[in-house]
Amino acid sequence: MFSYLLLTAFLAVISYTNGSDEKRILLSDPQYIQQELTRFQSELQEIQVKYNTLQAKVTTFENAFISQGDKGAVLTRWGRSDCPANITTMVYSGTAGGSFYTHTGAAAEYVCMPDDPIWGPNKDLVYSESVGYIYGAEYQEPDTLFGMSDYAEDVPCAICLGEQYTASLMIPGRTQCYPGWTEVYHGNLASGYHGHAAASQYVCVDEHAQAIPGGGTHDEEGKLFYGVKAKCGALPCPPYEDGKFLSCVVCMK
């Protein structure tokens, strides 16, 4: 097909300039046509080789980017300062925190504050109005649900990376993952108290929760962890049971 197109193109007069002399080559010279056709075919082959080489490099870069971008599910392990061995590695450990439980304009989510903060250039800025706050977090009620001897123990946390996984999921109301998912840890569903002014979120506190040493000596409130009960109604019972504490499991895939 390509040779046919070249031959068709040569059915016209080809003009070119060599120095100051303009020469006109007519189709009456078959040898010239054959030479040019051979040259064009050779150049096309070289271009094809270069294209294939570049395409192979692009494919290699794309695969490397996809491999790095897709691998790595990040999750928070609430109630522990370590990450589950073998399937995750530690990004950092810290202290659970968030908004104060009575602040109506507070942020809802729990956050994991690192143990080694690095302050920015505005650390000492003098300004006392219209700001947000982050407090530490404490286990509340029932303290036995979280394995604590009393309430007001401070909550540790850890940010964990599952390098062989692409997604993480917290499933409320279960202690086992669905087929195809790998369990990271399971425990008890927690949130803020339903009667407090500040909003919260549902998180999964590890079944073998720890406390930050020395934190239980003072009840400083802040962001609070309470056990969560099921309430029948729009939530179907069965399979749920009214007034029973809910479990949870964190899974990766």
Short mmCIF file of N, CA and C in Angstrom, two decimals, residues 54-153:
data_model
loop_
_atom_site.label_atom_id
_atom_site.label_comp_id
_atom_site.label_asym_id
_atom_site.label_seq_id
_atom_site.Cartn_x
_atom_site.Cartn_y
_atom_site.Cartn_z
N LEU A 54 10.77 4.21 21.28
CA LEU A 54 10.12 5.20 22.14
C LEU A 54 8.85 4.65 22.77
N GLN A 55 8.08 3.90 22.01
CA GLN A 55 6.85 3.32 22.54
C GLN A 55 7.14 2.35 23.67
N ALA A 56 8.22 1.58 23.52
CA ALA A 56 8.61 0.65 24.59
C ALA A 56 8.99 1.39 25.86
N LYS A 57 9.70 2.53 25.71
CA LYS A 57 10.08 3.33 26.88
C LYS A 57 8.85 3.92 27.56
N VAL A 58 7.91 4.43 26.76
CA VAL A 58 6.69 5.00 27.32
C VAL A 58 5.92 3.94 28.10
N THR A 59 5.82 2.75 27.54
CA THR A 59 5.12 1.65 28.21
C THR A 59 5.79 1.30 29.53
N THR A 60 7.13 1.29 29.53
CA THR A 60 7.88 1.00 30.75
C THR A 60 7.61 2.04 31.83
N PHE A 61 7.63 3.33 31.44
CA PHE A 61 7.36 4.42 32.39
C PHE A 61 5.93 4.34 32.92
N GLU A 62 4.99 4.04 32.04
CA GLU A 62 3.59 3.95 32.46
C GLU A 62 3.40 2.83 33.47
N ASN A 63 4.00 1.68 33.19
CA ASN A 63 3.87 0.54 34.10
C ASN A 63 4.49 0.84 35.45
N ALA A 64 5.63 1.54 35.42
CA ALA A 64 6.29 1.89 36.68
C ALA A 64 5.44 2.86 37.48
N PHE A 65 4.83 3.84 36.78
CA PHE A 65 3.98 4.83 37.46
C PHE A 65 2.75 4.16 38.04
N ILE A 66 2.12 3.28 37.26
CA ILE A 66 0.93 2.58 37.75
C ILE A 66 1.28 1.69 38.93
N SER A 67 2.43 1.03 38.85
CA SER A 67 2.84 0.14 39.94
C SER A 67 3.03 0.91 41.24
N GLN A 68 3.64 2.12 41.13
CA GLN A 68 3.86 2.91 42.33
C GLN A 68 2.58 3.57 42.82
N GLY A 69 1.73 4.01 41.88
CA GLY A 69 0.54 4.75 42.25
C GLY A 69 -0.57 3.88 42.81
N ASP A 70 -0.67 2.64 42.33
CA ASP A 70 -1.79 1.80 42.73
C ASP A 70 -1.51 1.02 44.01
N LYS A 71 -0.24 0.78 44.31
CA LYS A 71 0.09 -0.06 45.45
C LYS A 71 0.25 0.78 46.69
N GLY A 72 -0.51 0.44 47.71
CA GLY A 72 -0.34 1.13 48.97
C GLY A 72 -1.64 1.65 49.54
N ALA A 73 -2.26 0.85 50.40
CA ALA A 73 -3.48 1.28 51.09
C ALA A 73 -3.09 1.82 52.46
N VAL A 74 -3.53 3.04 52.76
CA VAL A 74 -3.22 3.69 54.03
C VAL A 74 -4.44 3.65 54.93
N LEU A 75 -4.22 3.35 56.20
CA LEU A 75 -5.33 3.29 57.16
C LEU A 75 -4.84 3.75 58.52
N THR A 76 -5.80 4.07 59.39
CA THR A 76 -5.49 4.46 60.76
C THR A 76 -5.90 3.34 61.71
N ARG A 77 -4.98 2.96 62.56
CA ARG A 77 -5.30 1.97 63.60
C ARG A 77 -5.56 2.73 64.90
N TRP A 78 -6.84 2.82 65.27
CA TRP A 78 -7.22 3.55 66.47
C TRP A 78 -7.06 2.68 67.71
N GLY A 79 -6.44 3.27 68.74
CA GLY A 79 -6.29 2.55 69.99
C GLY A 79 -4.97 1.81 70.12
N ARG A 80 -4.12 1.89 69.12
CA ARG A 80 -2.82 1.22 69.17
C ARG A 80 -1.75 2.16 68.63
N SER A 81 -0.53 1.97 69.13
CA SER A 81 0.60 2.77 68.65
C SER A 81 1.49 1.97 67.72
N ASP A 82 1.04 0.78 67.33
CA ASP A 82 1.81 -0.05 66.41
C ASP A 82 0.91 -0.47 65.25
N CYS A 83 1.52 -1.05 64.21
CA CYS A 83 0.79 -1.52 63.04
C CYS A 83 0.84 -3.04 62.98
N PRO A 84 -0.20 -3.69 62.46
CA PRO A 84 -0.19 -5.15 62.33
C PRO A 84 1.00 -5.62 61.50
N ALA A 85 1.75 -6.55 62.05
CA ALA A 85 2.96 -7.04 61.38
C ALA A 85 2.60 -7.86 60.15
N ASN A 86 3.57 -8.00 59.27
CA ASN A 86 3.51 -8.83 58.07
C ASN A 86 2.70 -8.22 56.93
N ILE A 87 1.57 -7.57 57.23
CA ILE A 87 0.75 -7.03 56.13
C ILE A 87 0.81 -5.51 56.05
N THR A 88 1.35 -4.84 57.06
CA THR A 88 1.47 -3.39 57.03
C THR A 88 2.81 -2.94 57.60
N THR A 89 3.19 -1.71 57.27
CA THR A 89 4.36 -1.07 57.86
C THR A 89 3.93 0.26 58.46
N MET A 90 4.71 0.72 59.41
CA MET A 90 4.39 1.95 60.10
C MET A 90 4.74 3.18 59.27
N VAL A 91 3.80 4.10 59.13
CA VAL A 91 4.09 5.41 58.58
C VAL A 91 4.48 6.34 59.72
N TYR A 92 3.62 6.43 60.74
CA TYR A 92 3.97 7.11 61.98
C TYR A 92 2.97 6.72 63.06
N SER A 93 3.36 6.92 64.30
CA SER A 93 2.45 6.70 65.43
C SER A 93 2.21 8.04 66.11
N GLY A 94 1.14 8.09 66.89
CA GLY A 94 0.84 9.37 67.52
C GLY A 94 -0.28 9.29 68.53
N THR A 95 -0.93 10.43 68.71
CA THR A 95 -2.00 10.58 69.68
C THR A 95 -3.29 10.95 68.96
N ALA A 96 -4.36 10.25 69.26
CA ALA A 96 -5.65 10.58 68.66
C ALA A 96 -6.10 11.94 69.17
N GLY A 97 -6.71 12.70 68.28
CA GLY A 97 -7.17 14.03 68.66
C GLY A 97 -8.34 14.48 67.82
N GLY A 98 -8.76 15.70 68.06
CA GLY A 98 -9.89 16.25 67.32
C GLY A 98 -10.45 17.46 68.05
N SER A 99 -11.69 17.77 67.75
CA SER A 99 -12.34 18.95 68.32
C SER A 99 -12.84 18.67 69.74
N PHE A 100 -13.13 19.75 70.47
CA PHE A 100 -13.70 19.62 71.81
C PHE A 100 -15.17 19.25 71.69
N TYR A 101 -15.63 18.37 72.56
CA TYR A 101 -16.94 17.75 72.39
C TYR A 101 -18.12 18.70 72.51
N THR A 102 -17.90 19.92 73.03
CA THR A 102 -19.01 20.87 73.17
C THR A 102 -18.96 22.01 72.16
N HIS A 103 -17.95 22.03 71.29
CA HIS A 103 -17.81 23.12 70.33
C HIS A 103 -18.72 22.89 69.13
N THR A 104 -19.67 23.77 68.93
CA THR A 104 -20.67 23.56 67.87
C THR A 104 -20.10 23.76 66.46
N GLY A 105 -19.05 24.51 66.33
CA GLY A 105 -18.46 24.72 65.01
C GLY A 105 -17.25 23.86 64.75
N ALA A 106 -17.10 22.83 65.55
CA ALA A 106 -15.88 22.02 65.50
C ALA A 106 -15.86 21.07 64.30
N ALA A 107 -14.66 20.67 63.90
CA ALA A 107 -14.51 19.64 62.87
C ALA A 107 -14.98 18.31 63.43
N ALA A 108 -15.52 17.47 62.54
CA ALA A 108 -16.13 16.23 63.01
C ALA A 108 -15.14 15.09 63.20
N GLU A 109 -14.16 14.99 62.31
CA GLU A 109 -13.36 13.76 62.26
C GLU A 109 -12.34 13.65 63.39
N TYR A 110 -11.97 12.40 63.67
CA TYR A 110 -10.83 12.12 64.53
C TYR A 110 -9.57 12.22 63.67
N VAL A 111 -8.47 12.66 64.27
CA VAL A 111 -7.21 12.74 63.54
C VAL A 111 -6.11 12.09 64.38
N CYS A 112 -5.07 11.63 63.70
CA CYS A 112 -3.93 11.02 64.39
C CYS A 112 -2.78 12.01 64.37
N MET A 113 -2.51 12.63 65.51
CA MET A 113 -1.47 13.65 65.61
C MET A 113 -0.11 12.98 65.83
N PRO A 114 0.88 13.26 64.97
CA PRO A 114 2.18 12.58 65.09
C PRO A 114 2.91 12.96 66.37
N ASP A 115 3.76 12.05 66.83
CA ASP A 115 4.53 12.28 68.04
C ASP A 115 5.70 13.24 67.82
N ASP A 116 6.03 13.51 66.56
CA ASP A 116 7.20 14.35 66.26
C ASP A 116 6.81 15.50 65.33
N PRO A 117 6.00 16.45 65.82
CA PRO A 117 5.57 17.56 64.95
C PRO A 117 6.75 18.43 64.52
N ILE A 118 6.58 19.02 63.34
CA ILE A 118 7.54 20.02 62.85
C ILE A 118 6.77 21.32 62.66
N TRP A 119 7.15 22.32 63.41
CA TRP A 119 6.42 23.58 63.38
C TRP A 119 6.77 24.40 62.15
N GLY A 120 5.78 25.12 61.63
CA GLY A 120 5.99 26.00 60.49
C GLY A 120 6.37 27.40 60.92
N PRO A 121 6.57 28.29 59.95
CA PRO A 121 7.05 29.64 60.26
C PRO A 121 6.05 30.51 61.00
N ASN A 122 4.77 30.11 61.02
CA ASN A 122 3.75 30.93 61.68
C ASN A 122 3.39 30.42 63.08
N LYS A 123 4.23 29.60 63.63
CA LYS A 123 3.95 29.02 64.95
C LYS A 123 3.63 30.08 66.00
N ASP A 124 4.39 31.13 66.04
CA ASP A 124 4.25 32.14 67.10
C ASP A 124 3.43 33.35 66.68
N LEU A 125 2.63 33.20 65.61
CA LEU A 125 1.79 34.31 65.18
C LEU A 125 0.82 34.70 66.30
N VAL A 126 0.73 35.98 66.58
CA VAL A 126 -0.14 36.48 67.65
C VAL A 126 -1.51 36.76 67.07
N TYR A 127 -2.48 35.91 67.42
CA TYR A 127 -3.86 36.07 66.94
C TYR A 127 -4.74 35.19 67.81
N SER A 128 -5.79 35.75 68.36
CA SER A 128 -6.57 35.01 69.35
C SER A 128 -8.03 34.81 68.97
N GLU A 129 -8.45 35.31 67.81
CA GLU A 129 -9.86 35.21 67.44
C GLU A 129 -10.03 34.35 66.17
N SER A 130 -11.22 33.77 66.04
CA SER A 130 -11.60 33.04 64.82
C SER A 130 -10.57 32.01 64.42
N VAL A 131 -10.32 31.05 65.28
CA VAL A 131 -9.41 29.96 64.98
C VAL A 131 -10.08 28.63 65.34
N GLY A 132 -9.52 27.55 64.84
CA GLY A 132 -9.96 26.22 65.24
C GLY A 132 -8.99 25.65 66.27
N TYR A 133 -9.39 24.54 66.89
CA TYR A 133 -8.54 23.92 67.89
C TYR A 133 -8.51 22.41 67.70
N ILE A 134 -7.40 21.81 68.07
CA ILE A 134 -7.31 20.35 68.16
C ILE A 134 -6.93 19.98 69.58
N TYR A 135 -7.71 19.07 70.14
CA TYR A 135 -7.46 18.56 71.49
C TYR A 135 -7.05 17.08 71.39
N GLY A 136 -6.52 16.60 72.49
CA GLY A 136 -6.27 15.16 72.57
C GLY A 136 -7.59 14.41 72.73
N ALA A 137 -7.52 13.09 72.63
CA ALA A 137 -8.73 12.27 72.73
C ALA A 137 -8.64 11.32 73.92
N GLU A 138 -9.81 11.01 74.47
CA GLU A 138 -9.88 10.10 75.61
C GLU A 138 -10.94 9.03 75.38
N TYR A 139 -10.67 7.84 75.93
CA TYR A 139 -11.72 6.82 75.99
C TYR A 139 -12.74 7.28 77.03
N GLN A 140 -14.02 7.02 76.76
CA GLN A 140 -15.04 7.38 77.72
C GLN A 140 -15.83 6.14 78.16
N GLU A 141 -17.07 6.03 77.77
CA GLU A 141 -17.90 4.96 78.31
C GLU A 141 -18.37 4.01 77.21
N PRO A 142 -18.60 2.75 77.56
CA PRO A 142 -18.14 2.11 78.81
C PRO A 142 -16.65 1.81 78.75
N ASP A 143 -15.94 2.12 79.78
CA ASP A 143 -14.49 1.93 79.78
C ASP A 143 -14.09 0.48 79.60
N THR A 144 -14.93 -0.45 80.07
CA THR A 144 -14.60 -1.87 79.91
C THR A 144 -14.70 -2.32 78.45
N LEU A 145 -15.50 -1.61 77.65
CA LEU A 145 -15.61 -1.95 76.24
C LEU A 145 -14.26 -1.80 75.55
N PHE A 146 -13.50 -0.81 75.96
CA PHE A 146 -12.20 -0.56 75.37
C PHE A 146 -11.06 -1.22 76.15
N GLY A 147 -11.41 -1.96 77.18
CA GLY A 147 -10.40 -2.64 77.97
C GLY A 147 -9.65 -1.75 78.91
N MET A 148 -10.24 -0.60 79.28
CA MET A 148 -9.58 0.33 80.18
C MET A 148 -10.04 0.11 81.62
N SER A 149 -9.17 0.39 82.57
CA SER A 149 -9.53 0.25 83.97
C SER A 149 -10.45 1.37 84.43
N ASP A 150 -10.36 2.53 83.77
CA ASP A 150 -11.27 3.63 84.04
C ASP A 150 -11.33 4.51 82.79
N TYR A 151 -12.28 5.44 82.78
CA TYR A 151 -12.36 6.33 81.62
C TYR A 151 -11.33 7.44 81.76
N ALA A 152 -11.19 8.23 80.73
CA ALA A 152 -10.25 9.35 80.66
C ALA A 152 -8.84 8.92 80.28
N GLU A 153 -8.65 7.65 79.92
CA GLU A 153 -7.35 7.25 79.38
C GLU A 153 -7.19 7.86 77.98
#
